[in-house]
Amino acid sequence: MSEQKFLDKTGLSTFLAKLKTIFASKTHIHDDRYFTETEVNSKLSEKANANHTHSNFQGATGSNAGSSGFVNAPSAGAANRYLRSDGTWSVPPDTNTTYGLADTYNNGLMSSSDKSKLNGIAYNANNYTHPSYYSKTSGLYKITVDSLGHISSATAVSKSDITALGIPSQDTNTWTPLQGSTYYYDGSAGYAPAPKAGSANRYLRCDGVWEVPPDTNTTYGIASYYSDGLMSSNDKNKLDGISSGANYYSHPTYSSKYSGLYKITVDSTGHVSAATTVTKSDITALGIPGQDTNTTYGLSSYYSNGLMRSLNNNINQFMRGDGNWANVPTATTGTYEASQGFKCGSVTDTFQNKVLWAGALWPSSEHTCSLKEYVTDQPHGIVLVFSAYENGAAADWGFSTFFVPKEYVNKHSGKGMDFPMGTATFGVMANKYLYVGNSTIRGNDTNKQSGTGTSGIKYENGYYVLRYVLGV
């Protein structure tokens, strides 16, 4: 048990004295530096508890206002960032306006008009005011020049002023006539002979004769596809490829679409401004069955079964094995004769050529030749006839012909074919590339071009045009 000790009277007095220095006496009063208990409680009621929390700061958006609250601390290295109204620490945008050097068309560190004015001012120019002097009308004067280099006074020159300089008062010189030069001798100076009436268009020639100068004017003919004239042949080729009345039209742009079936919207200019892919439901909504139950057949040919061709109101022909209508020969043997065609017994095919198309086209990609009859309806096929093209028109010379079998068209309708041609001495080489179909022949843009191929051969495809398509 610990030992208990007590203060004596002296110790107790000392203890009480210490307490008086610490605590106020019972009858003390407070000045303005102290608060009453009521005042202290009122002040403390306005303070938050030590364990209170804050809501987070909410940044503003384009449609909603933000709210005050606790802001997240910025990351290290973000000393150049500021709290933006959306609650993020961001680098403020650079709104500093910078200017380049000004020129006479664009503003810069000065306006373009000031730059134009400055360009018209000489280096080291100053605001100089020229002194004024008495003006003088045109004449011959004796002048006085001041220290600034200006004429400060001027008096009219008299005849005595001139003769005082030793100049005669009248002309004493006698002139001799001009002596013209010859092939062997030089001419000599002198006065020119007077031209006669009616020779206003003549000039003094070096031999002293008034003559009309020789005509050295260069004349030019009309330009053609192959030769320069009043314009270059290249410009002529370009002009021939432009339709009459063409203008510099800038077509509006639209969203492109791959090949397909679409529901389209057409604007006021006739262009497809919108297109959405057609679905099966779009088709069936029109009352069309969702699947095809009909059996279809193509035309019959030598190689495949199919439907017969129309007879064209001819009741004297029969279907041949190749799918075409023809007269039945009276014999099973025959011979070809150049003058009469094909003979088979008493039946003769005289090979009467039919003109299925006629014109004068390169043809280029925008050209389509529509044939009057199918190629497969011809006895053997077609012959393409080309001729030369000069001075903007087809020429009746330089013909080239090409035979296209109808069986080729039956198997490869619409496929591209090459037709090489040229002049007799190979001065011009050309090639036509055509898409030969059963009812049409389409062109290609290379058919009007010229240049040098990768083989080094020069070509002039526009030298020839298609004239006829013959059924044979």
Tab-separated table of C-alpha atoms in Angstrom, residues 106-387:
chain	number	residue	atom	x	y	z
A	106	ASN	CA	-3.389	39.826	-96.875
A	107	ASN	CA	-3.400	41.589	-93.508
A	108	GLY	CA	-0.649	40.705	-91.059
A	109	LEU	CA	1.388	42.775	-88.604
A	110	MET	CA	-0.082	45.671	-90.560
A	111	SER	CA	-3.053	45.945	-92.926
A	112	SER	CA	-2.655	45.011	-96.598
A	113	SER	CA	-3.549	48.616	-97.574
A	114	ASP	CA	-0.771	49.980	-95.315
A	115	LYS	CA	1.618	47.423	-96.834
A	116	SER	CA	0.699	48.623	-100.360
A	117	LYS	CA	1.258	52.226	-99.271
A	118	LEU	CA	4.603	51.327	-97.675
A	119	ASN	CA	5.758	49.542	-100.846
A	120	GLY	CA	5.219	52.784	-102.742
A	121	ILE	CA	7.471	54.800	-100.398
A	122	ALA	CA	11.222	54.915	-101.047
A	123	TYR	CA	13.756	54.009	-98.332
A	124	ASN	CA	14.783	56.998	-96.141
A	125	ALA	CA	11.840	59.015	-97.517
A	126	ASN	CA	10.897	62.150	-95.544
A	127	ASN	CA	8.064	64.647	-95.410
A	128	TYR	CA	9.687	67.132	-97.769
A	129	THR	CA	7.961	70.336	-98.915
A	130	HIS	CA	9.296	71.657	-102.199
A	131	PRO	CA	9.841	75.467	-102.375
A	132	SER	CA	7.721	77.414	-104.847
A	133	TYR	CA	9.016	79.352	-107.879
A	134	TYR	CA	7.550	81.316	-110.757
A	135	SER	CA	6.357	79.073	-113.571
A	136	LYS	CA	7.394	79.598	-117.185
A	137	THR	CA	5.753	78.593	-120.447
A	138	SER	CA	7.678	76.448	-122.947
A	139	GLY	CA	10.597	78.365	-124.469
A	140	LEU	CA	14.360	78.890	-124.627
A	141	TYR	CA	15.702	80.631	-121.492
A	142	LYS	CA	18.846	81.846	-119.769
A	143	ILE	CA	18.459	80.491	-116.246
A	144	THR	CA	19.799	81.064	-112.696
A	145	VAL	CA	20.104	78.029	-110.403
A	146	ASP	CA	20.051	78.474	-106.595
A	147	SER	CA	21.912	76.443	-103.943
A	148	LEU	CA	19.117	73.834	-103.896
A	149	GLY	CA	19.511	73.149	-107.603
A	150	HIS	CA	16.249	74.867	-108.522
A	151	ILE	CA	15.789	77.410	-111.316
A	152	SER	CA	15.207	80.616	-109.363
A	153	SER	CA	14.972	82.933	-112.423
A	154	ALA	CA	14.732	82.606	-116.201
A	155	THR	CA	14.873	85.170	-119.049
A	156	ALA	CA	14.067	84.512	-122.686
A	157	VAL	CA	17.066	83.839	-124.991
A	158	SER	CA	17.499	86.391	-127.814
A	159	LYS	CA	19.170	85.932	-131.207
A	160	SER	CA	22.148	87.986	-129.997
A	161	ASP	CA	22.626	85.489	-127.147
A	162	ILE	CA	23.011	82.753	-129.781
A	163	THR	CA	25.296	84.659	-132.187
A	164	ALA	CA	27.446	85.709	-129.183
A	165	LEU	CA	28.309	82.006	-128.892
A	166	GLY	CA	29.828	82.084	-132.379
A	167	ILE	CA	26.846	80.454	-134.068
A	168	PRO	CA	25.912	81.957	-137.476
A	169	SER	CA	22.674	83.870	-137.556
A	170	GLN	CA	21.460	81.796	-140.538
A	171	ASP	CA	22.027	78.286	-142.026
A	172	THR	CA	24.839	78.345	-144.590
A	173	ASN	CA	25.048	74.574	-145.110
A	174	THR	CA	24.293	73.112	-148.543
A	175	TRP	CA	22.800	69.560	-148.456
A	176	THR	CA	23.353	66.958	-151.147
A	177	PRO	CA	20.842	64.280	-152.170
A	178	LEU	CA	20.898	60.839	-150.549
A	179	GLN	CA	23.005	58.376	-152.507
A	180	GLY	CA	21.597	54.852	-152.220
A	181	SER	CA	23.807	51.823	-151.752
A	182	THR	CA	24.323	49.154	-154.392
A	183	TYR	CA	25.451	45.572	-154.248
A	184	TYR	CA	29.084	46.785	-154.523
A	185	TYR	CA	29.150	50.346	-153.144
A	186	ASP	CA	28.028	52.061	-149.958
A	187	GLY	CA	25.587	54.953	-150.108
A	188	SER	CA	26.171	58.475	-148.766
A	189	ALA	CA	24.147	60.710	-146.456
A	190	GLY	CA	21.906	63.387	-147.925
A	191	TYR	CA	18.351	64.566	-148.163
A	192	ALA	CA	15.688	62.004	-149.127
A	193	PRO	CA	13.880	62.391	-152.455
A	194	ALA	CA	10.235	63.414	-152.208
A	195	PRO	CA	7.774	60.515	-152.658
A	196	LYS	CA	5.275	60.836	-155.504
A	197	ALA	CA	1.520	61.086	-155.113
A	198	GLY	CA	-0.179	57.708	-154.538
A	199	SER	CA	2.870	56.155	-152.844
A	200	ALA	CA	1.679	56.504	-149.261
A	201	ASN	CA	2.195	52.756	-148.761
A	202	ARG	CA	5.850	52.865	-149.820
A	203	TYR	CA	9.026	53.051	-147.784
A	204	LEU	CA	12.484	54.470	-148.646
A	205	ARG	CA	14.668	51.508	-149.522
A	206	CYS	CA	18.447	51.560	-148.943
A	207	ASP	CA	19.045	52.076	-152.671
A	208	GLY	CA	17.187	55.425	-152.434
A	209	VAL	CA	13.933	54.234	-154.065
A	210	TRP	CA	10.449	54.465	-152.536
A	211	GLU	CA	9.126	50.867	-152.732
A	212	VAL	CA	6.360	48.690	-151.216
A	213	PRO	CA	8.025	46.311	-148.703
A	214	PRO	CA	7.830	42.586	-149.638
A	215	ASP	CA	5.041	40.563	-147.948
A	216	THR	CA	6.691	38.405	-145.261
A	217	ASN	CA	3.446	37.588	-143.404
A	218	THR	CA	3.096	33.953	-142.350
A	219	THR	CA	-0.346	32.444	-143.042
A	220	TYR	CA	-1.896	29.364	-141.431
A	221	GLY	CA	-4.493	26.922	-142.610
A	222	ILE	CA	-7.224	25.203	-140.636
A	223	ALA	CA	-5.930	22.850	-137.910
A	224	SER	CA	-6.737	19.121	-138.207
A	225	TYR	CA	-6.409	16.036	-136.027
A	226	TYR	CA	-2.880	15.464	-137.378
A	227	SER	CA	-1.472	18.917	-138.252
A	228	ASP	CA	-1.229	22.310	-136.571
A	229	GLY	CA	-3.002	25.314	-138.085
A	230	LEU	CA	-4.810	28.257	-136.541
A	231	MET	CA	-4.606	26.128	-133.394
A	232	SER	CA	-2.425	23.178	-132.431
A	233	SER	CA	-3.493	19.659	-133.420
A	234	ASN	CA	-3.692	18.772	-129.712
A	235	ASP	CA	-6.122	21.643	-129.118
A	236	LYS	CA	-8.082	20.559	-132.209
A	237	ASN	CA	-8.340	17.001	-130.836
A	238	LYS	CA	-9.503	18.387	-127.501
A	239	LEU	CA	-12.085	20.632	-129.205
A	240	ASP	CA	-13.427	17.747	-131.334
A	241	GLY	CA	-14.031	15.773	-128.145
A	242	ILE	CA	-16.213	18.544	-126.649
A	243	SER	CA	-19.902	18.668	-127.563
A	244	SER	CA	-21.339	21.869	-129.065
A	245	GLY	CA	-22.845	24.121	-126.393
A	246	ALA	CA	-20.801	22.461	-123.608
A	247	ASN	CA	-20.318	24.513	-120.460
A	248	TYR	CA	-18.083	24.407	-117.394
A	249	TYR	CA	-20.534	22.570	-115.151
A	250	SER	CA	-19.611	21.631	-111.613
A	251	HIS	CA	-21.697	18.641	-110.593
A	252	PRO	CA	-22.825	18.522	-106.924
A	253	THR	CA	-21.444	15.698	-104.793
A	254	TYR	CA	-23.483	12.940	-103.184
A	255	SER	CA	-22.730	9.816	-101.175
A	256	SER	CA	-21.663	7.066	-103.556
A	257	LYS	CA	-23.247	3.616	-103.442
A	258	TYR	CA	-21.992	0.241	-104.609
A	259	SER	CA	-23.986	-1.613	-107.253
A	260	GLY	CA	-27.211	-2.874	-105.723
A	261	LEU	CA	-30.982	-2.505	-105.423
A	262	TYR	CA	-32.015	0.626	-103.527
A	263	LYS	CA	-35.000	2.714	-102.491
A	264	ILE	CA	-34.007	6.193	-103.617
A	265	THR	CA	-34.863	9.837	-102.949
A	266	VAL	CA	-34.509	12.260	-105.884
A	267	ASP	CA	-33.946	15.991	-105.227
A	268	SER	CA	-35.212	18.960	-107.263
A	269	THR	CA	-32.236	18.755	-109.654
A	270	GLY	CA	-32.997	15.140	-110.587
A	271	HIS	CA	-30.112	13.649	-108.566
A	272	VAL	CA	-30.330	10.712	-106.184
A	273	SER	CA	-29.826	12.429	-102.814
A	274	ALA	CA	-30.464	9.356	-100.609
A	275	ALA	CA	-30.545	5.589	-101.132
A	276	THR	CA	-31.364	2.722	-98.762
A	277	THR	CA	-30.913	-0.945	-99.585
A	278	VAL	CA	-34.081	-2.729	-100.687
A	279	THR	CA	-35.025	-5.623	-98.423
A	280	LYS	CA	-37.066	-8.692	-99.234
A	281	SER	CA	-39.958	-7.253	-97.201
A	282	ASP	CA	-39.954	-4.191	-99.490
A	283	ILE	CA	-40.508	-6.506	-102.471
A	284	THR	CA	-43.130	-8.752	-100.895
A	285	ALA	CA	-44.989	-5.616	-99.666
A	286	LEU	CA	-45.645	-4.880	-103.373
A	287	GLY	CA	-47.542	-8.175	-103.698
A	288	ILE	CA	-44.648	-10.027	-105.304
A	289	PRO	CA	-44.104	-13.612	-104.028
A	290	GLY	CA	-41.138	-14.137	-101.766
A	291	GLN	CA	-39.711	-16.811	-104.068
A	292	ASP	CA	-39.859	-17.591	-107.797
A	293	THR	CA	-41.782	-20.747	-108.652
A	294	ASN	CA	-41.709	-20.201	-112.425
A	295	THR	CA	-39.340	-22.150	-114.647
A	296	THR	CA	-37.620	-19.919	-117.256
A	297	TYR	CA	-35.686	-20.834	-120.378
A	298	GLY	CA	-33.250	-18.988	-122.617
A	299	LEU	CA	-33.005	-19.176	-126.383
A	300	SER	CA	-31.788	-22.477	-127.814
A	301	SER	CA	-28.418	-22.642	-129.562
A	302	TYR	CA	-26.084	-25.112	-131.143
A	303	TYR	CA	-24.741	-25.981	-127.656
A	304	SER	CA	-27.716	-25.586	-125.297
A	305	ASN	CA	-31.429	-26.332	-125.064
A	306	GLY	CA	-33.940	-23.526	-124.803
A	307	LEU	CA	-36.851	-21.704	-126.403
A	308	MET	CA	-37.116	-21.267	-130.170
A	309	ARG	CA	-36.590	-17.850	-131.735
A	310	SER	CA	-39.515	-15.990	-133.347
A	311	LEU	CA	-40.199	-16.816	-137.015
A	312	ASN	CA	-40.748	-13.166	-138.098
A	313	ASN	CA	-43.884	-14.053	-140.187
A	314	ASN	CA	-41.922	-16.396	-142.465
A	315	ILE	CA	-43.667	-19.732	-142.903
A	316	ASN	CA	-41.170	-21.150	-145.419
A	317	GLN	CA	-38.311	-21.739	-142.982
A	318	PHE	CA	-37.545	-24.457	-140.448
A	319	MET	CA	-35.549	-24.566	-137.203
A	320	ARG	CA	-31.915	-25.555	-137.817
A	321	GLY	CA	-29.797	-27.462	-135.346
A	322	ASP	CA	-28.029	-24.276	-134.276
A	323	GLY	CA	-31.325	-22.747	-133.085
A	324	ASN	CA	-31.859	-20.455	-136.106
A	325	TRP	CA	-34.660	-20.404	-138.699
A	326	ALA	CA	-33.456	-21.199	-142.261
A	327	ASN	CA	-34.637	-22.525	-145.604
A	328	VAL	CA	-34.332	-26.275	-145.990
A	329	PRO	CA	-31.751	-27.166	-148.706
A	330	THR	CA	-32.870	-29.598	-151.406
A	331	ALA	CA	-29.526	-31.449	-151.324
A	332	THR	CA	-27.049	-32.428	-148.637
A	333	THR	CA	-23.915	-31.402	-150.510
A	334	GLY	CA	-22.732	-28.020	-151.728
A	335	THR	CA	-19.790	-25.901	-152.794
A	336	TYR	CA	-18.705	-22.299	-152.214
A	337	GLU	CA	-18.172	-20.097	-155.242
A	338	ALA	CA	-16.779	-16.598	-154.856
A	339	SER	CA	-19.087	-15.118	-157.508
A	340	GLN	CA	-22.367	-16.840	-156.512
A	341	GLY	CA	-22.028	-17.612	-152.820
A	342	PHE	CA	-23.030	-20.999	-151.433
A	343	LYS	CA	-24.835	-23.539	-153.624
A	344	CYS	CA	-26.676	-26.460	-152.149
A	345	GLY	CA	-28.614	-28.261	-154.900
A	346	SER	CA	-30.989	-25.748	-156.432
A	347	VAL	CA	-30.762	-23.360	-153.410
A	348	THR	CA	-28.241	-20.486	-153.608
A	349	ASP	CA	-27.265	-18.232	-150.652
A	350	THR	CA	-25.898	-15.131	-152.399
A	351	PHE	CA	-24.584	-13.655	-149.093
A	352	GLN	CA	-26.650	-10.457	-149.389
A	353	ASN	CA	-24.965	-8.097	-146.884
A	354	LYS	CA	-27.267	-6.184	-144.542
A	355	VAL	CA	-26.225	-2.798	-143.181
A	356	LEU	CA	-26.985	-3.261	-139.477
A	357	TRP	CA	-25.490	0.137	-138.552
A	358	ALA	CA	-23.923	3.118	-140.384
A	359	GLY	CA	-22.252	6.304	-139.129
A	360	ALA	CA	-18.818	7.737	-138.236
A	361	LEU	CA	-17.733	7.167	-134.610
A	362	TRP	CA	-14.375	6.485	-132.920
A	363	PRO	CA	-16.343	5.192	-130.862
A	364	SER	CA	-15.551	6.344	-127.284
A	365	SER	CA	-17.136	5.222	-124.004
A	366	GLU	CA	-20.214	7.430	-124.463
A	367	HIS	CA	-21.026	5.878	-127.855
A	368	THR	CA	-23.265	2.821	-128.356
A	369	CYS	CA	-24.070	1.477	-131.839
A	370	SER	CA	-27.511	-0.213	-131.801
A	371	LEU	CA	-27.762	-2.938	-134.460
A	372	LYS	CA	-30.927	-3.358	-136.550
A	373	GLU	CA	-30.798	-7.170	-136.160
A	374	TYR	CA	-29.157	-9.614	-133.768
A	375	VAL	CA	-25.684	-10.816	-134.723
A	376	THR	CA	-26.846	-14.401	-134.085
A	377	ASP	CA	-29.650	-13.891	-136.651
A	378	GLN	CA	-27.079	-13.336	-139.432
A	379	PRO	CA	-25.963	-16.272	-141.604
A	380	HIS	CA	-22.360	-16.119	-140.414
A	381	GLY	CA	-21.737	-13.038	-138.286
A	382	ILE	CA	-20.829	-9.383	-138.866
A	383	VAL	CA	-18.110	-7.360	-140.601
A	384	LEU	CA	-16.882	-4.111	-139.026
A	385	VAL	CA	-15.759	-1.506	-141.588
A	386	PHE	CA	-13.403	1.347	-140.561
A	387	SER	CA	-12.068	4.293	-142.617
